[in-house]
Coordinates of C-alpha atoms in Angstrom, one line a residue:
M1 CA -11.9 28.2 23.8
N2 CA -12.5 27.3 27.1
L3 CA -9.4 25.8 30.7
R4 CA -10.8 22.0 29.8
N5 CA -10.9 22.2 26.1
K6 CA -7.2 24.3 26.0
L7 CA -5.6 21.2 28.8
A8 CA -7.0 18.3 26.6
L9 CA -5.7 19.5 23.1
S10 CA -2.2 20.2 25.3
V11 CA -2.6 16.4 26.9
A12 CA -3.2 15.1 24.3
K13 CA -0.2 16.3 21.9
L14 CA 1.8 16.2 24.4
S15 CA 1.1 11.8 24.8
K16 CA 1.7 12.0 20.6
I17 CA 5.5 13.6 22.3
T18 CA 5.9 11.2 24.5
V19 CA 5.0 7.8 22.2
K20 CA 6.9 8.7 19.3
K21 CA 10.1 9.5 21.5
L22 CA 9.9 6.4 24.0
H23 CA 9.0 4.2 20.2
L24 CA 5.7 2.7 22.2
G25 CA 3.8 2.4 18.9
N26 CA 2.1 5.0 16.0
A27 CA -0.5 6.9 18.5
T28 CA -3.2 6.6 16.7
S29 CA -5.7 6.2 20.1
L30 CA -4.3 7.2 23.2
P31 CA -4.0 11.9 22.7
G32 CA -7.7 10.7 21.3
K33 CA -8.7 9.5 24.6
L34 CA -7.2 11.4 27.3
A35 CA -8.2 14.6 25.3
L36 CA -12.3 13.2 25.8
K37 CA -11.2 11.6 28.7
I38 CA -10.6 15.7 30.0
S39 CA -13.0 17.2 27.4
P40 CA -15.8 14.8 26.3
N41 CA -17.2 17.6 23.8
I42 CA -13.8 18.4 22.2
L43 CA -14.3 17.3 18.4
S44 CA -17.4 19.7 18.2
C45 CA -14.7 21.8 18.1
F46 CA -13.1 20.4 15.2
T47 CA -15.8 19.4 12.9
K48 CA -17.4 22.2 12.5
Q49 CA -14.4 23.6 10.4
V50 CA -14.7 21.4 7.3
K51 CA -14.8 23.4 4.1
K52 CA -16.6 20.7 2.2
E53 CA -18.3 16.9 2.8
I54 CA -17.3 14.5 6.1
I55 CA -17.6 11.4 4.6
T56 CA -17.6 8.4 7.0
V57 CA -16.9 4.7 5.3
T58 CA -17.7 2.0 8.0
G59 CA -18.9 -1.6 7.8
T60 CA -17.3 -5.0 8.6
N61 CA -14.7 -6.3 5.9
G62 CA -12.6 -3.5 4.0
K63 CA -13.0 -0.3 5.4
T64 CA -9.2 1.1 5.4
S65 CA -8.4 -0.1 3.1
T66 CA -11.7 1.6 1.0
C67 CA -10.7 5.1 2.7
G68 CA -6.8 4.9 1.3
L69 CA -8.2 4.6 -1.6
L70 CA -10.6 7.2 -1.2
A71 CA -7.9 9.2 0.6
S72 CA -5.5 8.9 -2.0
I73 CA -8.4 10.1 -4.4
L74 CA -8.7 13.2 -3.4
R75 CA -5.7 13.9 -2.3
A76 CA -5.5 13.6 -6.6
D77 CA -8.4 15.9 -6.9
E78 CA -6.1 18.3 -4.8
R79 CA -8.5 18.8 -1.5
K80 CA -6.6 18.6 1.5
I81 CA -8.2 16.0 3.7
I82 CA -7.6 14.8 7.3
H83 CA -8.3 11.1 7.5
N84 CA -7.6 8.3 10.6
S85 CA -5.1 6.7 8.1
K86 CA -3.9 3.9 10.1
G87 CA -7.9 2.2 11.1
A88 CA -8.3 3.2 14.8
N89 CA -12.2 4.0 13.9
M90 CA -13.4 4.1 17.5
L91 CA -13.8 7.8 18.6
T92 CA -10.0 8.2 20.6
G93 CA -8.6 7.2 16.7
I94 CA -10.8 10.3 15.0
A95 CA -10.2 12.7 18.0
S96 CA -6.2 11.9 17.4
A97 CA -6.9 12.8 13.7
L98 CA -7.7 16.0 14.3
I99 CA -5.6 16.6 17.5
D100 CA -2.7 15.5 15.2
N101 CA -3.8 17.7 12.5
S102 CA -5.0 20.9 14.8
S103 CA -3.0 23.8 15.6
M104 CA -3.0 25.2 19.5
N105 CA -5.3 27.4 18.6
F106 CA -7.9 24.9 17.1
K107 CA -7.2 26.0 14.0
I108 CA -8.2 23.3 11.8
N109 CA -7.4 23.7 7.6
A110 CA -9.1 20.5 5.4
D111 CA -12.0 20.2 2.8
N112 CA -12.7 16.8 3.8
F113 CA -12.6 14.8 6.7
L114 CA -12.6 11.3 6.2
F115 CA -13.2 8.6 8.8
E116 CA -13.2 4.9 8.8
M117 CA -15.4 4.3 11.6
D118 CA -16.5 1.4 13.9
E119 CA -19.4 -0.5 13.3
A120 CA -20.5 -0.3 17.2
Y121 CA -19.0 3.3 17.5
F122 CA -21.1 5.3 14.9
A123 CA -23.9 5.9 16.3
K124 CA -22.4 8.0 18.8
A125 CA -20.3 10.1 16.9
V126 CA -23.0 10.7 14.8
D127 CA -23.3 13.0 18.7
F128 CA -20.9 15.2 17.8
F129 CA -20.6 15.3 14.0
S130 CA -23.5 14.5 11.0
P131 CA -21.8 12.8 8.1
D132 CA -22.9 14.5 4.4
L133 CA -22.1 11.2 3.1
I134 CA -22.1 7.3 4.6
L135 CA -20.5 4.6 2.3
V136 CA -21.6 1.2 4.4
T137 CA -19.2 -2.2 2.5
N138 CA -20.8 -4.8 3.7
L139 CA -21.6 -6.9 7.2
F140 CA -20.5 -10.0 8.2
R141 CA -20.2 -12.3 10.7
D142 CA -17.9 -11.0 12.8
Q143 CA -16.3 -10.4 16.5
L144 CA -19.6 -11.9 17.7
D145 CA -18.6 -11.8 21.2
R146 CA -18.2 -6.9 20.7
Y147 CA -21.1 -6.8 18.1
G148 CA -23.4 -9.7 18.3
E149 CA -25.3 -11.3 15.6
L150 CA -25.6 -9.5 12.0
D151 CA -29.2 -7.7 12.4
T152 CA -27.7 -6.5 16.0
T153 CA -24.7 -4.6 13.7
A154 CA -26.9 -3.3 11.4
K155 CA -29.1 -1.3 14.1
K156 CA -26.2 0.4 15.2
I157 CA -25.1 1.5 11.5
Q158 CA -29.1 2.2 10.8
S159 CA -29.0 4.2 13.9
A160 CA -26.4 6.3 12.7
I161 CA -28.1 7.4 9.6
D162 CA -31.5 8.0 11.6
K163 CA -29.4 10.5 13.2
S164 CA -27.5 11.9 11.0
K165 CA -29.2 15.4 9.1
H166 CA -29.5 14.8 4.8
P167 CA -27.2 12.1 4.8
T168 CA -25.7 10.4 1.2
V169 CA -26.1 7.0 1.4
I170 CA -24.1 4.9 -0.2
L171 CA -24.4 1.0 -0.2
N172 CA -22.9 -1.5 -1.3
A173 CA -26.3 -4.1 -3.1
D174 CA -24.4 -6.9 -3.3
D175 CA -25.0 -7.3 -0.1
P176 CA -28.4 -7.9 1.5
G177 CA -28.0 -7.0 4.8
V178 CA -26.4 -3.5 3.8
S179 CA -29.2 -3.2 0.6
S180 CA -31.9 -2.8 3.1
L181 CA -30.9 -0.4 5.3
Q182 CA -32.6 3.0 5.0
N183 CA -32.3 6.7 4.4
N184 CA -35.0 8.9 4.9
N185 CA -33.3 12.2 5.9
G186 CA -31.0 12.3 1.8
E187 CA -30.3 10.5 -1.6
K188 CA -29.5 6.5 -1.1
I189 CA -27.2 4.9 -3.4
F190 CA -26.5 1.1 -4.5
Y191 CA -23.0 0.5 -6.7
G192 CA -22.2 -3.8 -7.2
F193 CA -20.7 -5.9 -9.5
E194 CA -22.4 -7.5 -12.9
N195 CA -20.1 -9.8 -14.3
I196 CA -17.0 -11.1 -12.3
N197 CA -14.6 -13.0 -14.1
F198 CA -10.6 -14.6 -13.1
D199 CA -7.2 -14.5 -14.7
F200 CA -6.4 -17.2 -12.6
D201 CA -7.5 -20.7 -10.9
F202 CA -11.4 -20.4 -11.5
D203 CA -12.6 -23.4 -11.0
R204 CA -11.2 -23.0 -7.5
T205 CA -12.8 -19.8 -6.5
K206 CA -15.9 -19.9 -7.7
E207 CA -18.1 -20.2 -5.5
T208 CA -21.2 -22.8 -5.9
S209 CA -23.2 -22.3 -2.3
V210 CA -23.6 -19.2 -0.5
A211 CA -20.9 -18.7 2.4
E212 CA -23.0 -17.4 5.0
I213 CA -27.1 -17.6 4.8
S214 CA -29.2 -14.6 4.0
Y215 CA -33.0 -13.6 4.9
C216 CA -35.7 -11.0 3.4
T217 CA -37.7 -9.2 6.2
C218 CA -40.7 -11.7 4.9
G219 CA -38.7 -14.0 6.6
E220 CA -37.7 -16.3 3.5
K221 CA -34.1 -17.4 3.1
Y222 CA -33.1 -16.0 0.1
A223 CA -31.8 -17.2 -3.3
Y224 CA -29.5 -16.3 -5.7
E225 CA -28.9 -15.5 -9.4
K226 CA -25.1 -15.3 -9.4
V227 CA -23.3 -15.7 -6.0
F228 CA -19.5 -13.9 -5.7
Y229 CA -18.7 -14.6 -2.7
A230 CA -19.9 -15.2 1.0
H231 CA -23.9 -14.0 0.9
Q232 CA -22.9 -11.4 -1.5
G233 CA -24.2 -11.8 -4.5
H234 CA -27.2 -11.2 -7.1
Y235 CA -30.2 -12.3 -4.2
F236 CA -34.7 -12.7 -4.9
C237 CA -36.3 -13.8 -2.3
K238 CA -39.3 -16.2 -4.2
S239 CA -42.3 -15.7 -1.3
C240 CA -42.4 -11.7 -1.1
G241 CA -39.9 -11.0 -4.4
N242 CA -37.9 -8.1 -3.1
K243 CA -34.9 -8.7 -4.4
R244 CA -31.1 -6.8 -5.1
P245 CA -31.9 -3.5 -6.2
A246 CA -30.9 -1.7 -9.5
P247 CA -26.6 -0.5 -8.2
Q248 CA -27.2 3.1 -10.6
I249 CA -23.6 2.5 -10.1
C250 CA -23.0 -0.6 -11.3
A251 CA -19.8 -3.2 -13.0
D252 CA -18.2 -5.5 -14.7
A253 CA -14.7 -7.3 -12.7
Q254 CA -11.4 -8.9 -13.6
I255 CA -9.6 -10.7 -11.5
S256 CA -5.4 -11.8 -11.2
R257 CA -3.5 -12.2 -8.2
D258 CA -1.7 -8.9 -8.0
K259 CA -4.5 -6.7 -10.1
S260 CA -8.2 -5.6 -10.8
T261 CA -9.8 -4.1 -13.7
L262 CA -13.3 -1.8 -13.0
T263 CA -15.7 -1.7 -16.2
I264 CA -18.1 0.6 -14.3
K265 CA -21.4 1.8 -16.8
Y266 CA -23.3 4.9 -14.7
Q267 CA -25.2 7.9 -15.7
N268 CA -25.6 6.4 -19.4
Q269 CA -21.3 6.5 -19.7
E270 CA -19.1 4.0 -18.9
F271 CA -15.7 4.2 -17.8
V272 CA -12.8 1.7 -17.2
F273 CA -10.6 1.8 -14.3
H274 CA -7.5 0.2 -13.2
A275 CA -5.8 -0.9 -9.3
N276 CA -3.1 -2.5 -8.2
I277 CA -4.4 -4.5 -5.1
P278 CA -4.9 -8.0 -5.6
G279 CA -9.1 -10.3 -5.6
L280 CA -12.2 -10.4 -5.2
Y281 CA -12.9 -8.3 -1.9
N282 CA -10.0 -5.2 -2.6
A283 CA -11.7 -5.2 -6.4
Y284 CA -15.3 -4.4 -3.8
N285 CA -12.9 -1.9 -2.1
V286 CA -12.4 -0.4 -5.2
L287 CA -15.9 -0.1 -6.8
G288 CA -17.1 1.6 -3.2
A289 CA -14.6 4.0 -3.2
I290 CA -14.2 4.9 -7.0
A291 CA -18.5 5.1 -6.0
A292 CA -18.0 7.9 -3.1
A293 CA -15.8 9.5 -6.0
L294 CA -17.7 10.2 -8.9
I295 CA -20.8 11.2 -6.6
L296 CA -18.3 13.4 -5.1
K297 CA -18.4 14.6 -9.5
I298 CA -14.7 13.8 -9.5
P299 CA -13.5 13.5 -12.5
P300 CA -12.4 9.8 -14.0
Q301 CA -9.2 11.1 -15.1
T302 CA -8.6 12.2 -11.8
I303 CA -9.9 8.8 -10.4
Q304 CA -7.5 7.1 -11.4
E305 CA -4.9 8.9 -11.5
G306 CA -5.7 8.2 -7.0
L307 CA -5.8 4.2 -7.9
N308 CA -2.0 4.7 -9.4
N309 CA -1.3 7.1 -6.2
F310 CA -2.3 4.6 -4.1
K311 CA 0.0 2.8 -1.6
T312 CA -1.7 0.0 0.5
E313 CA -1.6 0.1 4.9
F314 CA -0.2 -1.7 6.4
G315 CA -1.1 -5.1 6.7
R316 CA -4.1 -5.1 4.1
S317 CA -2.5 -6.5 0.8
E318 CA 0.9 -4.6 1.8
K319 CA 3.6 -5.5 -0.2
L320 CA 7.6 -5.1 1.2
T321 CA 10.9 -6.2 0.2
I322 CA 13.3 -7.9 2.7
N323 CA 16.5 -9.2 2.4
D324 CA 15.6 -9.9 -1.7
K325 CA 12.4 -11.9 -0.3
N326 CA 9.0 -10.9 -1.0
I327 CA 6.5 -10.4 1.4
L328 CA 2.6 -9.6 1.3
I329 CA 1.1 -9.0 4.2
Q330 CA -2.5 -8.7 4.4
L331 CA -4.5 -9.3 7.8
I332 CA -7.7 -11.7 8.6
K333 CA -10.2 -10.9 11.1
N334 CA -13.2 -13.2 10.3
P335 CA -14.2 -16.5 8.7
V336 CA -15.2 -14.4 4.9
G337 CA -12.6 -12.5 5.1
A338 CA -9.5 -15.6 6.2
T339 CA -11.3 -17.1 3.2
E340 CA -10.8 -14.6 0.2
V341 CA -7.2 -14.0 1.7
I342 CA -6.6 -17.4 1.1
K343 CA -7.9 -18.1 -2.1
N344 CA -5.4 -15.0 -3.2
I345 CA -2.8 -17.9 -2.2
D346 CA -0.6 -19.5 -4.8
T347 CA 0.0 -23.1 -3.1
A348 CA 2.1 -24.5 -6.4
K349 CA 4.8 -23.3 -5.7
E350 CA 7.7 -25.0 -2.9
E351 CA 9.8 -21.5 -2.9
N352 CA 6.9 -19.9 -1.3
T353 CA 6.1 -19.6 2.7
L354 CA 3.3 -18.7 4.7
L355 CA 3.7 -17.3 8.2
I356 CA 0.2 -17.4 10.2
I357 CA -0.4 -15.2 13.2
I358 CA -3.2 -15.7 15.1
N359 CA -3.8 -13.5 18.5
D360 CA -7.5 -13.4 20.9
N361 CA -6.3 -10.6 22.4
Y362 CA -9.9 -8.1 23.4
A363 CA -9.5 -6.3 19.8
D364 CA -8.6 -9.7 17.9
G365 CA -12.0 -10.3 19.9
R366 CA -11.6 -13.2 22.1
D367 CA -13.4 -15.8 20.1
V368 CA -11.4 -18.1 17.8
S369 CA -14.3 -21.1 16.8
W370 CA -14.2 -18.8 13.7
L371 CA -11.3 -20.1 12.4
W372 CA -13.3 -23.5 11.1
D373 CA -15.8 -21.2 9.3
A374 CA -13.0 -20.6 7.5
K375 CA -11.8 -21.9 4.7
F376 CA -8.5 -23.4 4.9
E377 CA -9.4 -25.9 3.7
L378 CA -7.5 -24.6 0.7
L379 CA -4.5 -24.7 1.9
K380 CA -4.6 -28.5 1.7
D381 CA -1.9 -28.5 -1.3
F382 CA 0.5 -25.6 -0.1
E383 CA 3.6 -26.3 -1.0
G384 CA 6.0 -24.6 0.3
K385 CA 6.3 -23.7 4.4
I386 CA 4.2 -23.4 7.1
I387 CA 4.9 -21.0 10.4
I388 CA 2.3 -21.1 12.8
S389 CA 2.1 -18.7 15.3
G390 CA 0.8 -16.0 18.3
I391 CA -1.4 -16.4 21.5
R392 CA -3.6 -19.1 19.8
A393 CA -1.1 -21.1 17.4
S394 CA -1.9 -24.5 18.6
D395 CA -5.5 -23.4 17.5
M396 CA -4.8 -23.0 14.5
A397 CA -2.3 -25.8 13.8
V398 CA -5.0 -28.1 14.8
R399 CA -7.9 -26.3 12.4
L400 CA -4.6 -26.9 9.7
K401 CA -4.0 -30.8 10.4
Y402 CA -8.8 -31.0 10.0
A403 CA -7.9 -28.6 7.3
G404 CA -6.3 -31.7 5.3
V405 CA -2.7 -29.4 5.4
D406 CA 0.4 -31.6 5.4
M407 CA 2.0 -31.0 9.1
T408 CA 5.5 -32.2 8.7
K409 CA 6.2 -28.6 6.1
A410 CA 4.7 -26.3 8.8
E411 CA 6.2 -25.3 12.4
I412 CA 4.6 -23.7 15.0
V413 CA 7.3 -20.8 16.9
P414 CA 4.8 -19.1 19.4
D415 CA 7.2 -15.8 19.6
I416 CA 6.1 -13.3 17.3
K417 CA 9.3 -12.2 16.5
N418 CA 11.5 -14.9 15.8
A419 CA 8.6 -16.6 13.7
F420 CA 8.9 -13.6 11.9
K421 CA 12.2 -13.9 11.0
K422 CA 12.9 -17.6 11.1
S423 CA 9.6 -17.5 8.3
I424 CA 12.0 -14.1 6.1
D425 CA 15.1 -17.0 6.7
I426 CA 13.5 -20.4 5.1
T427 CA 12.0 -17.7 1.8
Q428 CA 14.0 -18.4 -1.2
K429 CA 15.1 -15.0 -2.4
N430 CA 12.4 -14.0 -4.8
A431 CA 9.5 -15.6 -3.0
M432 CA 6.5 -14.9 -1.7
L433 CA 6.4 -15.2 2.4
N434 CA 2.4 -14.5 3.2
I435 CA 2.0 -12.8 6.2
I436 CA -2.1 -13.8 7.4
P437 CA -2.1 -11.6 11.0
T438 CA -5.3 -10.9 13.5
Y439 CA -5.3 -7.5 13.6
T440 CA -3.3 -7.0 17.1
A441 CA -0.8 -9.9 16.0
L442 CA -0.7 -7.7 13.3
L443 CA 1.0 -3.9 15.3
E444 CA 3.3 -6.6 16.5
I445 CA 4.5 -7.3 12.8
D446 CA 4.1 -3.6 12.0
K447 CA 6.8 -2.8 14.7
I448 CA 8.9 -5.2 14.0
K449 CA 9.7 -5.1 10.3
H450 CA 11.3 -1.8 11.3
T451 CA 13.7 -3.4 12.7
L452 CA 15.0 -5.9 10.2

């Protein structure tokens, strides 16, 4: 091993110790950033050591949750995995995860690498390793200042697929942008829903129109037989006849506020799985993780064990209890994801509280105009108190006012720590505090919650 790599590893490990000692954060990216600066090819020293498959998950929404679910399933299958579990999904985060699990002699003991991949950095990562499985969740408009339009994001993911050596690509059949991705180097597997039913407030959650317009490759706008949410559903082109591919792994879903039940058909067999996480968006994450597990030939009973053992990553439907107050934290970062989170909020209980925190730091996306595309109108009948915080709290307050929310129930508390404490104080015991933050606000909440 050359001196540059040894120096990079030593500096990276020392930086993590320093960050932890000084309570500056989780050190999910800094060690990798320093290591890559010193030795740009250090990733290659680690990725050759994996015993089985390298698995990557990419897409706009649901990457962290899908990876977390799949990680739990892999562990239930008694596999040793290395996983960038905190959602640091650029090259620096992947390098940090590998360094954290390596010895000073660069030795790694892992059956699988499971990497959540940022869409924009995926193709660059494939320069250092070739994934065996590539799972793509969905494609929505997200941080246009970073990613551009959907076709730009799709091209970046397609480039990563094209550069990979014989991957199995697992695609969401219900998303037109995802299902159109090609895999000329290996197998292509589709997963999707046939039917979705809700146990709560069905009329409010039912989608009657496509929230994001999708176009066929021929230029015609897709029509839909079923719309599940946004542009995901059963689509077809009236002009050229192109349509949603029939998924090899298909499911019916029963969605409750705090769980979902999936009945899955695969290879002429039917399996029923239960997952204790809320919302249709999470049901898609569960289906994606199960699809990958089935492709890896993991037995259904082991998959269910993994789902039972799953603990949500911070901010992804994360459940806490502080001072006998129930807290649910759900990250929002684009119109579609925010709308799906809002749909799952119980607006009828006066004892519940809502804390909305909007930042516009680089990792959040500088452009917050997406707030006007999210359906905050679904909160107009929220009976409890609403606290608004973050750098763009005033913008969020204006959005709520135009959404028809009773602003006499709302209050701006700019400082996030004060807003968090006040939200807990005014929430009644055994009631629910819903917190919906953008990404950097979520990181602040993660630090604050350990001090309460």
